[in-house]
Short mmCIF file of C-alpha atoms in Angstrom, two decimals:
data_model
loop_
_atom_site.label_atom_id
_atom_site.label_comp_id
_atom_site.label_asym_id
_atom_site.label_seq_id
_atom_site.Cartn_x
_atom_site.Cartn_y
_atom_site.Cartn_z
CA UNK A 1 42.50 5.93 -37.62
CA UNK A 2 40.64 9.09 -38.79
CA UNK A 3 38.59 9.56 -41.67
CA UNK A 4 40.05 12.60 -42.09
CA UNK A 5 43.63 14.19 -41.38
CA UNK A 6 42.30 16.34 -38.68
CA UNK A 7 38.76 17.79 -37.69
CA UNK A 8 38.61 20.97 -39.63
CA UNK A 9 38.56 19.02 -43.23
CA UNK A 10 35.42 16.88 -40.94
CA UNK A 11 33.83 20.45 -40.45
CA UNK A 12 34.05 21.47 -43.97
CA UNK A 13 32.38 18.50 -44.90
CA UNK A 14 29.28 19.13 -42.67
CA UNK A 15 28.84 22.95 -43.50
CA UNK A 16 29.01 21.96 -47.22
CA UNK A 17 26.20 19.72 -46.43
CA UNK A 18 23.87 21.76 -44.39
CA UNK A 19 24.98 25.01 -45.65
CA UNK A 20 22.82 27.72 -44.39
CA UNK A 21 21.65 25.59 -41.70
CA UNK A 22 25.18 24.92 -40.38
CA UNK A 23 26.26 26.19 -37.26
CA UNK A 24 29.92 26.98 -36.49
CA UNK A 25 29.26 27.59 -32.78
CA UNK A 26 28.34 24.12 -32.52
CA UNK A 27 32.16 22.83 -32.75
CA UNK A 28 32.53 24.83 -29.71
CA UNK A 29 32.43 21.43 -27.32
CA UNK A 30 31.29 23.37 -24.52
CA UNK A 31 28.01 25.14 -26.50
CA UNK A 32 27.33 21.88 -28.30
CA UNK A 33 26.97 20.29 -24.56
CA UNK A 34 24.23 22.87 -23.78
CA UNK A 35 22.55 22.58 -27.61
CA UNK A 36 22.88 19.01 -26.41
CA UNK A 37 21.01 19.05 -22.97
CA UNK A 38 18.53 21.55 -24.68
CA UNK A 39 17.68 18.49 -27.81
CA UNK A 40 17.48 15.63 -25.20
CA UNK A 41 14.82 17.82 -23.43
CA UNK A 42 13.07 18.82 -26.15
CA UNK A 43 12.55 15.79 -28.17
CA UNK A 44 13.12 12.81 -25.42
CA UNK A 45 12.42 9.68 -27.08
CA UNK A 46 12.65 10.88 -30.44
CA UNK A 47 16.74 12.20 -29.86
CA UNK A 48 18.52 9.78 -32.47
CA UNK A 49 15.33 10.12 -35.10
CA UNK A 50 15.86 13.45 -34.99
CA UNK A 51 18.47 15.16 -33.45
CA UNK A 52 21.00 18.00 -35.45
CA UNK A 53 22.98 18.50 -32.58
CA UNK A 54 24.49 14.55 -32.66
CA UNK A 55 25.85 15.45 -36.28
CA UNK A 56 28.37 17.87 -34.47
CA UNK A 57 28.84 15.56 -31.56
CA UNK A 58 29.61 12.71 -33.65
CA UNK A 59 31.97 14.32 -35.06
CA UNK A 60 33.85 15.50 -32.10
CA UNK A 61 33.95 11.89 -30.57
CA UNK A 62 35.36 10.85 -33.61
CA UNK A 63 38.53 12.64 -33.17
CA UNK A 64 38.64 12.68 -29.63
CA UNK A 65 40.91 9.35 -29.61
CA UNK A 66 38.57 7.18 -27.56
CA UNK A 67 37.35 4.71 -29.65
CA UNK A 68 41.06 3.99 -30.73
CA UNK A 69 41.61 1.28 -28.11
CA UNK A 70 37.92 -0.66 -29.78
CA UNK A 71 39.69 -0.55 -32.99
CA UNK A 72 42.98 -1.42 -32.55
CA UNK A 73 40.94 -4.38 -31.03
CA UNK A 74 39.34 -5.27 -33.35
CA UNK A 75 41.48 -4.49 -36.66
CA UNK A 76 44.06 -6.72 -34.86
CA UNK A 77 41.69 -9.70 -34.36
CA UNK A 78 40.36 -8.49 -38.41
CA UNK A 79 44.19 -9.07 -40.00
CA UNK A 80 44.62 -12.26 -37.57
CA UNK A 81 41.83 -14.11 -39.32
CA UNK A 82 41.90 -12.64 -42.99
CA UNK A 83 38.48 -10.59 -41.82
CA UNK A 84 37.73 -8.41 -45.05
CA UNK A 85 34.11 -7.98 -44.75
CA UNK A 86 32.57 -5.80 -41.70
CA UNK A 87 29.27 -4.51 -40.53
CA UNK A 88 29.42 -1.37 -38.67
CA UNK A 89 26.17 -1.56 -36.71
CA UNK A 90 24.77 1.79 -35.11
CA UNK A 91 27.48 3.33 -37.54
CA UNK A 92 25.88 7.17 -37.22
CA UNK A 93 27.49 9.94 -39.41
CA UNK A 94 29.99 6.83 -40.14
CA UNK A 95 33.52 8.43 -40.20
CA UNK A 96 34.47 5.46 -38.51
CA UNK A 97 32.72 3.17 -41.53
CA UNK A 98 35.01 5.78 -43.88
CA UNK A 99 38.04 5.36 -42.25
CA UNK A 100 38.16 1.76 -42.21
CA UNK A 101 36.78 1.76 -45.86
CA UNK A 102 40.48 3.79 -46.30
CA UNK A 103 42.18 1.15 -44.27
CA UNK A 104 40.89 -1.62 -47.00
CA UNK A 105 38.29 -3.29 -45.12
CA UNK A 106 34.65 -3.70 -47.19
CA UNK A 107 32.58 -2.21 -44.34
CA UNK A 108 28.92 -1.78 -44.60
CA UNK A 109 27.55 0.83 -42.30
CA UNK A 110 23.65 0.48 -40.79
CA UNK A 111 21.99 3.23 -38.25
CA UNK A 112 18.31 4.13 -37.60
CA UNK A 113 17.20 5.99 -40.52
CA UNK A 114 17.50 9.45 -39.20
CA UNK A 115 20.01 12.81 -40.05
CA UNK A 116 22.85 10.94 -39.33
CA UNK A 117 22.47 8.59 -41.87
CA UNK A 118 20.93 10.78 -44.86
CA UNK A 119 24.67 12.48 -43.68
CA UNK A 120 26.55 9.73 -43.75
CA UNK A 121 25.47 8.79 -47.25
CA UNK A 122 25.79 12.04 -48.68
CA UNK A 123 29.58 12.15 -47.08
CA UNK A 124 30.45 8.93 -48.70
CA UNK A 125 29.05 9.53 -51.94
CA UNK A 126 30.64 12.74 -52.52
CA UNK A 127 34.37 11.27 -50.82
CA UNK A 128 34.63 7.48 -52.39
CA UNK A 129 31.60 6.69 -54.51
CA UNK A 130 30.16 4.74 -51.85
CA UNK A 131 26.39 6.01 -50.59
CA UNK A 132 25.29 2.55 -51.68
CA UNK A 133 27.44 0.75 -48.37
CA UNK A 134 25.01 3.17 -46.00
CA UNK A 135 22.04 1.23 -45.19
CA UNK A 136 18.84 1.55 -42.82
CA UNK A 137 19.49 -0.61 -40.05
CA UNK A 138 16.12 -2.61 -41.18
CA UNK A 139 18.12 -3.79 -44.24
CA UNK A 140 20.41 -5.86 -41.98
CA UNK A 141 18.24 -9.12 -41.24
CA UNK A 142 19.16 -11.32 -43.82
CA UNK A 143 22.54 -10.16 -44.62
CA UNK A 144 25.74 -12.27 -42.94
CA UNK A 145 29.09 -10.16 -43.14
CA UNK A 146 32.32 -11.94 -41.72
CA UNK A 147 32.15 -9.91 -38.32
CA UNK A 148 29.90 -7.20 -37.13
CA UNK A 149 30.90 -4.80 -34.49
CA UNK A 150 28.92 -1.98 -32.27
CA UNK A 151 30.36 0.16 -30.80
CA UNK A 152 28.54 2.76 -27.91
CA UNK A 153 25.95 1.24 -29.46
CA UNK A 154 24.33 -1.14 -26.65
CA UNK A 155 23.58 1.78 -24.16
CA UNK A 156 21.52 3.57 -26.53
CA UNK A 157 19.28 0.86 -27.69
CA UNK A 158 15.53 0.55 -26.97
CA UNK A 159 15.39 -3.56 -27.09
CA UNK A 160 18.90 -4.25 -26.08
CA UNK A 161 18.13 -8.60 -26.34
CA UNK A 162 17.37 -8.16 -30.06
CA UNK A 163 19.78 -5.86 -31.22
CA UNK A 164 22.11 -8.69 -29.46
CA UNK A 165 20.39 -11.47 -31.59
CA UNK A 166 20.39 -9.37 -35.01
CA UNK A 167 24.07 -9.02 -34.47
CA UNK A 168 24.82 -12.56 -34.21
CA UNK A 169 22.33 -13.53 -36.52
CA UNK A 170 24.17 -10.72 -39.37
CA UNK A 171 28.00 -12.07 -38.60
CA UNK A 172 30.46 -14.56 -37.78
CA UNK A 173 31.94 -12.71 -35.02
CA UNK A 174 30.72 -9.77 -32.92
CA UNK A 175 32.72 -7.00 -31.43
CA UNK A 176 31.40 -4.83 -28.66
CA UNK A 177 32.22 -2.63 -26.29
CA UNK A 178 30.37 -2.76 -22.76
CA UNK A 179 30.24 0.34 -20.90
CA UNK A 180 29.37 1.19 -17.68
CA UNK A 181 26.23 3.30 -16.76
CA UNK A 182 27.24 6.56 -16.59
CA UNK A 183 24.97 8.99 -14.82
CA UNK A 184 27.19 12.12 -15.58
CA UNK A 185 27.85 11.51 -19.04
CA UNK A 186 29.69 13.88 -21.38
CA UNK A 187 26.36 16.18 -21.38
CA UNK A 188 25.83 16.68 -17.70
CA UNK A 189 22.60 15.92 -17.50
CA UNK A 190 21.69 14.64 -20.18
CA UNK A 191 22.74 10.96 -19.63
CA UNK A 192 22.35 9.14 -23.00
CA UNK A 193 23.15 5.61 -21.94
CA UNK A 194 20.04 4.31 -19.90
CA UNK A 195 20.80 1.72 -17.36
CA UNK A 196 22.14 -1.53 -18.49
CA UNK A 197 21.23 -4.81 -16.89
CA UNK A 198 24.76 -6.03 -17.57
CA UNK A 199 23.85 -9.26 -15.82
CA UNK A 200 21.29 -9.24 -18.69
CA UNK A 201 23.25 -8.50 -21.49
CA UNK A 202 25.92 -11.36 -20.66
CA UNK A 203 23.36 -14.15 -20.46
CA UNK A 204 21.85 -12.83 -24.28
CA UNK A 205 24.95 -12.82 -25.34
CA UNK A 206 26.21 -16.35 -24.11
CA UNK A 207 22.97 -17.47 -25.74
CA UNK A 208 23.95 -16.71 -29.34
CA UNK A 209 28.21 -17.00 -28.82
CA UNK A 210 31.06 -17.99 -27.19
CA UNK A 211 33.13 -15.34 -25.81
CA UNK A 212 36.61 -15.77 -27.65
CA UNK A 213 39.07 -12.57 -26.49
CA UNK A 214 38.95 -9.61 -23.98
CA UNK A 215 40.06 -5.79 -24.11
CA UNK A 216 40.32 -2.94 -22.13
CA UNK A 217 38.90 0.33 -23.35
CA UNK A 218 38.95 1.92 -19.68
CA UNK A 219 36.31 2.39 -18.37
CA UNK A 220 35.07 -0.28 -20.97
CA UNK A 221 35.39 -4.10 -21.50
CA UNK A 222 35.89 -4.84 -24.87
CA UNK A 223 34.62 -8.29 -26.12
CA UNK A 224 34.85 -10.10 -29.16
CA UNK A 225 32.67 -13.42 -29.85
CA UNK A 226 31.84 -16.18 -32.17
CA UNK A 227 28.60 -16.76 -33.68
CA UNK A 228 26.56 -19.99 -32.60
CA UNK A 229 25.28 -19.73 -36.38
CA UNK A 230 29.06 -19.11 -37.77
CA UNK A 231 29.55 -21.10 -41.18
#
């Protein structure tokens, strides 16, 4: 499931948007690791708000084929229970929001307001007539979509507990990946997944749903759950 047929169409797309400020050593994996390391560094709590270099990044992870366990996941539980209507929570430059747009799911995508986002909603206008499904994450309390899913999305937050409750609060089921903490992530040093309290995280989410299937995305547990507040 790709929003595009392979990356270099996904590359096009980004130096159309940036244009003079696009860099083509970037999808060089190994220089966009440094560029990386050299970002966190530089702008530390501030990375997602601001960072160029995760516009590249996202798009290598996107076609790098390891979400693609999370999705067959989910889509399966999706077509099981007539599931139509998704929030894609922490969506980013949202070629994963695009490509299940193309598989006929009405998916709303929500990030932090940042480059990723003004991206994403240039991308979407300009491929399906659809900036208006990119949102500010701030738009999502007081929205309910069938089922709202995060995904690598948990180990970057700064108040893990309430991006938990705004989930359940926004759907009838949640689907999320749990990850391990990862000290050597994919940027060396850079490690952006802080340290989890997984003990934590279960408890907040047994207190706002049930826990209703289990996946494996090695080295990730994939969990799907049902909303204490589900119609």
């Amino acid at each position: 499931m790709r929003a595009y047929a392979d990356i270099s169409t996904a590359w096009n797309r980004l130096a159309t948007y940036l244009g003079t400020r696009f860099r083509p050593e970037l999808t060089d994996f190994t220089t966009l690791r440094a560029f990386l390391d050299a970002e966190w560094a530089r702008l530390g709590a501030a990375f997602y708000e601001q960072s160029v270099g995760y516009l590249y990044d996202l798009t290598h992870f996107h076609y790098m084929g390891v979400k693609d366990p999370f999705f067959v996941f989910l889509l399966e539980f999706a077509h099981e229970h007539d599931i139509t209507d998704v929030a894609d929570v922490g969506c980013g430059i949202a070629l994963d929001t695009q490509a299940l747009l193309q598989a006929d799911l009405d998916v709303h995508g929500y990030d932090l307001d940042n480059p990723c986002l003004d991206y994403a909603r240039w991308r979407l206008n300009r491929d399906l007539d659809a900036a208006h499904l990119i949102r500010p994450l701030d738009h999502l309390p007081g929205q309910r979509h069938q089922l709202a899913y995060a995904i690598d999305v948990l180990g970057h937050a700064d108040d893990p507990p309430g991006l938990i409750e705004l989930l359940f609060t926004a759907a009838d089921y949640v689907c999320l990946n749990l990850a391990p903490h990862d000290p050597d992530h994919r940027y060396g040093p850079a490690d952006l997944h802080p340290v989890l309290d997984h003990e934590r995280v279960l408890a907040d989410l047994s207190k706002h749903g049930d826990l209703i299937r289990l996946g494996t995305q090695v080295p990730n547990v994939l969990t799907l759950w049902r909303s204490h507040l589900r119609r």
